[in-house]
Amino acid sequence: MDPQLVKIAMGGLAVLGVIGIVFGIGLALAAHKFHVEVDPKVEAVKEVLAGAQ
Amino acid sequence: MVRYKSLAIFVLITLFITVSNVWASAGSFIKKASFLKKDKIIIFFAGPVDKKIVEDIDNYYVYESTDPDIPLKIKGASLSEDGKTLILTFTEELNQHSPHVVVIKKLVSAGRNLGVASFTVRKSYAGFLFSILIGAMLVHNFVFTKYLGLCVFFGTSKRKATAIGMGITFTIVMVCSAMISWFLYNYVLKPLNLQFFQVVIFIGIVSLIVQAVDIILRKINPFLFKAFGIYLMLVLANCVILAVPLLIVVNGYNAIEAFVFSLGAGLGYFLALFLMSSVREKLELANVPPSYQGLSIAFITAGLFGLAFMGFSGMSIF
């Protein structure tokens, strides 16, 4: 294997990994900060319904 | 009140400096210089100059600021009657997108030797930015001339209120994702030779922005969130949003130009949605034949809009 290609591949892996982690943490923080209370009854009713659609 | 006044004056001065075409560096004797047609440069002097010296072609050294060692060939120099306006004609067309440096080796006015004058002629950058904005908005409108993003376009253009909300969301998502993509492309992908990853990374950025808008909008404005319904998620896989960063890469824009381009694209989409929704609200009252009702008449309307927008094609500003 050409070491140049290995280097590029490693760079790609690192970049994608870092971007994924950063975006994930950012979204998790945003979701935590802008959390909306959802009525638990909605989920319960959905659970009981047939749910074909 | 005074603070606002000084701020306004400051803004005006900044605008004036940006808009004015030329920085006369050495010779304050040169009032103004700009491009004229495709192969001419026009120079205005503060006073009458000596005709014999000024009309000598060897008296000039003109080059593009990027290649100082390649002089441009001058065909002729002609002075006006009052001796204040000079037109330089070149043998070839000038590349007006890059600034040109003009050096006048000797300048004599009313017997007084003014020495060497050198100055730069350039197109105004504000005008260039404006042409990018108008180009992305009208001339190359993403819906009517590039036929991108049609699913959301037909889906959300039934009501004016939805169309306006969707247009604003689109513009925000577009500008944010284009700026982040531009930054990542130029400072991460390019140095690491990972340009072939651009599509994957751009899609990731778009989905990040859409998810963030989804989370924030759900909290801040639930009514608008409900109005968007499924279409907010449709933004995620929308081709316009992906096309903007890709086109920015292709055109090699810098940060300001990328911002203006994405803003223009967003506003163009907003405009298209608004126009279409206005027409479709009126169409509901019209007596449309049964076989044309609904989406088919909408397609015909969009086609007519496309024809109308063809009127902008080939238009160039500045």
Coordinates of C-alpha atoms in Angstrom, one line a residue:
Chain A
M1 CA 0.0 0.0 0.0
D2 CA 1.1 3.5 -0.8
P3 CA 1.8 5.3 2.5
Q4 CA 0.4 8.5 1.0
L5 CA -3.0 6.8 0.5
V6 CA -2.9 5.3 4.0
K7 CA -2.3 8.8 5.3
I8 CA -5.3 10.2 3.4
A9 CA -7.5 7.3 4.5
M10 CA -6.5 7.9 8.2
G11 CA -7.2 11.6 7.8
G12 CA -10.6 10.9 6.4
L13 CA -11.5 8.5 9.2
A14 CA -10.3 11.0 11.8
V15 CA -12.2 13.9 10.2
L16 CA -15.5 12.0 9.8
G17 CA -15.2 10.7 13.4
V18 CA -14.5 14.1 14.9
I19 CA -17.2 15.8 12.9
G20 CA -19.7 13.1 13.9
I21 CA -18.8 13.3 17.6
V22 CA -18.9 17.2 17.7
F23 CA -22.2 17.3 15.8
G24 CA -23.7 14.6 18.1
I25 CA -22.7 16.3 21.3
G26 CA -24.0 19.7 19.9
L27 CA -27.3 18.2 19.0
A28 CA -27.6 16.4 22.3
L29 CA -26.9 19.7 24.2
A30 CA -29.5 21.5 22.1
A31 CA -32.1 18.8 22.6
H32 CA -31.4 19.0 26.4
K33 CA -31.7 22.8 26.5
F34 CA -34.8 23.1 24.3
H35 CA -36.6 20.1 25.8
V36 CA -40.4 20.1 25.3
E37 CA -42.7 18.3 27.7
V38 CA -44.8 15.8 25.9
D39 CA -47.9 14.4 27.5
P40 CA -47.2 10.7 28.3
K41 CA -50.9 10.0 27.4
V42 CA -50.1 10.6 23.7
E43 CA -47.6 7.8 23.7
A44 CA -49.9 5.5 25.7
V45 CA -52.8 6.1 23.3
K46 CA -50.5 5.5 20.3
E47 CA -49.4 2.3 21.8
V48 CA -53.0 1.0 22.2
L49 CA -54.0 1.9 18.6
A50 CA -53.5 -0.5 15.7
G51 CA -50.7 1.6 14.2
A52 CA -51.0 0.3 10.6
Q53 CA -50.7 3.8 9.3
Chain B
M1 CA -29.8 60.5 18.7
V2 CA -26.3 61.9 18.2
R3 CA -25.0 58.3 18.4
Y4 CA -27.2 57.2 15.6
K5 CA -26.2 60.2 13.5
S6 CA -22.5 59.5 13.8
L7 CA -23.2 55.8 13.1
A8 CA -25.1 56.7 10.0
I9 CA -22.3 59.0 8.8
F10 CA -19.8 56.2 9.5
V11 CA -21.8 53.7 7.4
L12 CA -22.1 56.3 4.6
I13 CA -18.4 56.9 4.5
T14 CA -17.7 53.1 4.5
L15 CA -20.2 52.6 1.7
F16 CA -18.6 55.5 -0.3
I17 CA -15.1 54.0 0.1
T18 CA -16.3 50.6 -1.0
V19 CA -18.3 51.8 -3.9
S20 CA -15.8 54.3 -5.3
N21 CA -13.9 52.5 -8.0
V22 CA -10.4 53.6 -7.5
W23 CA -7.7 54.3 -5.0
A24 CA -5.5 56.9 -6.4
S25 CA -2.3 56.2 -4.4
A26 CA 0.6 58.2 -5.8
G27 CA -1.0 60.8 -7.9
S28 CA -3.8 62.7 -6.2
F29 CA -3.8 64.5 -9.5
I30 CA -5.7 61.6 -10.9
K31 CA -9.3 62.1 -9.9
K32 CA -10.9 58.9 -11.1
A33 CA -10.1 55.9 -13.4
S34 CA -12.3 53.1 -14.5
F35 CA -12.8 50.5 -17.1
L36 CA -14.7 51.6 -20.3
K37 CA -16.2 48.9 -22.5
K38 CA -14.1 45.8 -23.0
D39 CA -10.7 47.1 -24.0
K40 CA -10.4 50.7 -22.6
I41 CA -9.5 52.4 -19.5
I42 CA -10.7 56.0 -18.9
I43 CA -8.7 58.4 -16.7
F44 CA -9.9 61.7 -15.4
F45 CA -7.3 64.3 -14.4
A46 CA -7.8 67.2 -11.9
G47 CA -6.4 69.7 -14.5
P48 CA -5.4 69.9 -18.1
V49 CA -2.2 67.8 -18.9
D50 CA 0.4 68.1 -21.6
K51 CA -1.0 66.4 -24.8
K52 CA 2.3 65.5 -26.4
I53 CA 3.7 63.5 -23.4
V54 CA 0.4 62.0 -22.4
E55 CA -0.4 60.6 -25.9
D56 CA 2.9 58.8 -26.1
I57 CA 2.3 55.0 -25.7
D58 CA 5.7 54.3 -24.2
N59 CA 4.8 56.6 -21.3
Y60 CA 2.6 53.9 -19.8
Y61 CA 3.2 50.6 -18.1
V62 CA -0.1 48.7 -17.4
Y63 CA -0.3 45.3 -15.9
E64 CA -2.8 43.0 -14.0
S65 CA -1.9 43.2 -10.3
T66 CA -1.4 39.4 -10.3
D67 CA 1.3 39.4 -13.0
P68 CA 3.4 42.5 -12.6
D69 CA 6.0 41.3 -15.1
I70 CA 3.6 41.0 -18.1
P71 CA 2.9 44.5 -19.5
L72 CA -0.4 44.9 -21.5
K73 CA 0.0 46.2 -25.0
I74 CA -1.6 49.6 -25.6
K75 CA -3.0 50.5 -29.0
G76 CA -3.5 54.1 -28.5
A77 CA -4.0 57.0 -26.0
S78 CA -6.3 59.9 -26.8
L79 CA -6.8 63.0 -24.8
S80 CA -10.0 65.0 -24.9
E81 CA -10.3 68.6 -26.0
D82 CA -10.1 70.1 -22.5
G83 CA -7.1 67.9 -21.7
K84 CA -8.7 66.4 -18.6
T85 CA -9.9 63.1 -19.8
L86 CA -7.7 60.4 -21.3
I87 CA -8.8 57.1 -22.9
L88 CA -6.3 54.2 -23.2
T89 CA -7.2 51.6 -25.8
F90 CA -5.6 48.2 -25.5
T91 CA -4.9 45.7 -28.3
E92 CA -6.7 42.9 -26.4
E93 CA -9.7 42.7 -24.2
L94 CA -9.1 43.3 -20.5
N95 CA -9.9 40.8 -17.8
Q96 CA -12.0 43.2 -15.8
H97 CA -12.4 40.9 -12.8
S98 CA -8.9 41.4 -11.7
P99 CA -7.5 44.8 -10.7
H100 CA -5.2 46.6 -13.1
V101 CA -2.2 48.8 -12.2
V102 CA -1.5 51.8 -14.4
V103 CA 1.9 53.5 -14.2
I104 CA 2.3 56.9 -16.0
K105 CA 6.0 57.5 -16.2
K106 CA 5.8 61.2 -16.7
L107 CA 2.9 63.6 -16.2
V108 CA 3.2 67.4 -17.1
S109 CA 0.4 69.8 -16.3
A110 CA 0.7 73.5 -17.4
G111 CA 4.5 73.3 -17.5
R112 CA 4.8 71.7 -14.0
N113 CA 6.3 68.2 -13.9
L114 CA 4.2 66.0 -11.6
G115 CA 6.6 63.0 -11.9
V116 CA 5.4 59.4 -11.8
A117 CA 1.8 58.5 -11.1
S118 CA 0.7 55.0 -10.4
F119 CA -2.8 53.8 -9.5
T120 CA -5.1 50.8 -9.5
V121 CA -8.2 50.4 -11.6
R122 CA -10.7 47.9 -10.4
K123 CA -14.3 47.0 -10.6
S124 CA -16.2 47.9 -7.4
Y125 CA -16.3 44.8 -5.1
A126 CA -19.7 45.8 -3.8
G127 CA -21.0 45.7 -7.4
F128 CA -19.5 42.2 -7.8
L129 CA -21.2 41.0 -4.6
F130 CA -24.5 42.6 -5.8
S131 CA -24.2 40.8 -9.1
I132 CA -23.7 37.5 -7.2
L133 CA -26.8 38.2 -5.1
I134 CA -29.0 39.1 -8.0
G135 CA -27.5 36.3 -10.1
A136 CA -28.4 33.6 -7.5
M137 CA -31.8 35.2 -6.8
L138 CA -33.1 36.0 -10.3
V139 CA -30.8 35.2 -13.2
H140 CA -30.0 31.6 -12.1
N141 CA -33.0 31.1 -9.8
F142 CA -32.8 27.6 -8.3
V143 CA -36.4 26.7 -8.9
F144 CA -37.2 28.3 -12.2
T145 CA -34.0 28.0 -14.2
K146 CA -32.1 25.2 -12.4
Y147 CA -35.2 23.1 -11.6
L148 CA -33.9 22.1 -8.1
G149 CA -36.0 21.5 -5.0
L150 CA -39.3 21.0 -6.7
C151 CA -40.8 18.5 -4.2
V152 CA -40.8 21.1 -1.4
F153 CA -41.7 23.8 -3.9
F154 CA -45.0 22.1 -4.9
G155 CA -45.7 20.7 -1.5
T156 CA -45.6 24.0 0.5
S157 CA -46.8 26.5 -2.0
K158 CA -50.5 26.0 -1.4
R159 CA -50.9 28.7 1.3
K160 CA -49.1 32.0 1.5
A161 CA -48.5 31.7 5.3
T162 CA -46.8 28.3 4.9
A163 CA -44.8 29.5 1.9
I164 CA -43.4 32.5 3.8
G165 CA -42.5 30.4 6.8
M166 CA -40.9 27.8 4.7
G167 CA -39.0 30.4 2.7
I168 CA -37.5 31.9 5.8
T169 CA -36.6 28.5 7.2
F170 CA -35.0 27.6 3.9
T171 CA -32.9 30.8 3.8
I172 CA -31.7 30.3 7.4
V173 CA -30.8 26.7 6.8
M174 CA -29.1 27.5 3.5
V175 CA -26.9 30.3 4.8
C176 CA -25.9 28.4 8.0
S177 CA -25.1 25.2 6.1
A178 CA -23.3 27.0 3.3
M179 CA -21.1 28.9 5.8
I180 CA -20.2 25.8 7.8
S181 CA -19.6 23.8 4.6
W182 CA -17.4 26.6 3.2
F183 CA -15.3 26.7 6.4
L184 CA -14.9 22.9 6.7
Y185 CA -14.1 22.6 3.0
N186 CA -11.4 25.3 3.0
Y187 CA -9.8 24.6 6.3
V188 CA -10.3 20.9 6.9
L189 CA -10.9 19.0 3.6
K190 CA -8.6 20.9 1.4
P191 CA -5.4 20.7 3.6
L192 CA -6.0 17.0 4.1
N193 CA -6.7 16.3 0.4
L194 CA -10.1 15.0 1.2
Q195 CA -12.1 16.9 -1.4
F196 CA -13.8 13.7 -2.6
F197 CA -15.6 13.6 0.8
Q198 CA -17.4 16.8 0.1
V199 CA -20.9 15.4 -0.6
V200 CA -20.8 13.2 2.5
I201 CA -19.7 16.0 4.8
F202 CA -22.1 18.5 3.3
I203 CA -25.1 16.2 3.8
G204 CA -24.0 15.7 7.4
I205 CA -23.9 19.5 7.9
V206 CA -27.3 20.0 6.4
S207 CA -28.8 17.3 8.5
L208 CA -27.2 18.9 11.6
I209 CA -28.7 22.3 10.8
V210 CA -32.1 20.8 10.0
Q211 CA -32.2 18.7 13.2
A212 CA -31.2 21.8 15.2
V213 CA -33.9 23.9 13.6
D214 CA -36.4 21.2 14.3
I215 CA -35.4 21.0 18.0
I216 CA -35.3 24.8 18.5
L217 CA -38.5 25.5 16.5
R218 CA -40.5 22.9 18.4
K219 CA -39.8 24.8 21.6
I220 CA -39.9 28.4 20.3
N221 CA -42.7 28.4 17.8
P222 CA -44.9 25.3 18.0
F223 CA -47.5 26.8 15.6
L224 CA -45.0 27.3 12.8
F225 CA -43.6 23.8 13.6
K226 CA -47.0 22.3 13.1
A227 CA -47.5 24.3 9.9
F228 CA -44.3 22.8 8.4
G229 CA -45.2 19.3 9.3
I230 CA -43.3 16.8 7.2
Y231 CA -41.7 19.5 5.0
L232 CA -39.2 20.5 7.6
M233 CA -37.7 17.0 7.3
L234 CA -37.9 17.3 3.6
V235 CA -35.4 20.1 3.7
L236 CA -32.9 17.5 4.9
A237 CA -32.8 15.7 1.6
N238 CA -33.4 18.7 -0.5
C239 CA -31.2 19.2 -3.5
V240 CA -31.1 23.0 -3.3
I241 CA -29.6 22.9 0.1
L242 CA -26.9 20.5 -1.1
A243 CA -26.4 22.4 -4.4
V244 CA -25.5 25.7 -2.8
P245 CA -22.3 24.5 -1.0
L246 CA -21.3 22.4 -4.1
L247 CA -21.7 25.4 -6.4
I248 CA -19.7 27.6 -4.0
V249 CA -16.9 25.0 -4.2
V250 CA -17.1 24.9 -8.0
N251 CA -17.1 28.7 -8.3
G252 CA -14.3 29.1 -5.7
Y253 CA -16.0 31.8 -3.7
N254 CA -14.4 33.3 -0.6
A255 CA -16.3 33.7 2.7
I256 CA -18.2 36.9 1.9
E257 CA -19.1 35.8 -1.6
A258 CA -20.2 32.4 -0.3
F259 CA -22.4 34.2 2.3
V260 CA -23.9 36.5 -0.4
F261 CA -24.4 33.6 -2.8
S262 CA -26.3 31.4 -0.3
L263 CA -28.3 34.4 0.9
G264 CA -29.3 35.1 -2.8
A265 CA -30.2 31.4 -3.3
G266 CA -32.4 31.4 -0.2
L267 CA -34.1 34.6 -1.1
G268 CA -34.6 33.3 -4.6
Y269 CA -36.3 30.2 -3.3
F270 CA -38.4 32.4 -0.9
L271 CA -39.4 34.5 -3.9
A272 CA -40.3 31.5 -5.9
L273 CA -42.4 30.0 -3.1
F274 CA -44.2 33.3 -2.5
L275 CA -45.0 33.9 -6.1
M276 CA -46.3 30.4 -6.6
S277 CA -48.4 30.5 -3.4
S278 CA -50.0 33.8 -4.4
V279 CA -51.0 32.3 -7.8
R280 CA -52.3 29.0 -6.3
E281 CA -54.4 30.9 -3.8
K282 CA -56.1 32.7 -6.7
L283 CA -56.3 29.5 -8.7
E284 CA -58.6 27.9 -6.1
L285 CA -61.2 30.5 -7.0
A286 CA -60.8 30.0 -10.8
N287 CA -62.8 27.7 -12.9
V288 CA -60.2 25.1 -13.8
P289 CA -61.2 22.2 -16.1
P290 CA -61.5 18.9 -14.0
S291 CA -58.6 17.2 -15.7
Y292 CA -56.3 20.1 -14.9
Q293 CA -57.2 20.5 -11.2
G294 CA -54.7 20.3 -8.4
L295 CA -51.1 19.5 -9.2
S296 CA -51.3 19.6 -13.0
I297 CA -52.4 23.3 -13.1
A298 CA -49.6 24.0 -10.6
F299 CA -47.1 22.4 -12.9
I300 CA -48.3 24.5 -15.8
T301 CA -48.1 27.6 -13.6
A302 CA -44.6 26.8 -12.7
G303 CA -43.7 26.3 -16.3
L304 CA -45.1 29.8 -17.1
F305 CA -43.0 31.2 -14.3
G306 CA -40.0 29.4 -15.7
L307 CA -40.6 31.1 -19.1
A308 CA -40.9 34.5 -17.4
F309 CA -37.7 33.9 -15.5
M310 CA -36.0 33.1 -18.8
G311 CA -36.2 36.8 -19.5
F312 CA -33.4 37.3 -16.9
S313 CA -31.1 34.8 -18.6
G314 CA -27.9 36.2 -20.0
M315 CA -28.3 39.4 -18.0
S316 CA -25.1 40.7 -16.5
I317 CA -24.9 43.5 -14.0
F318 CA -21.7 45.6 -13.5

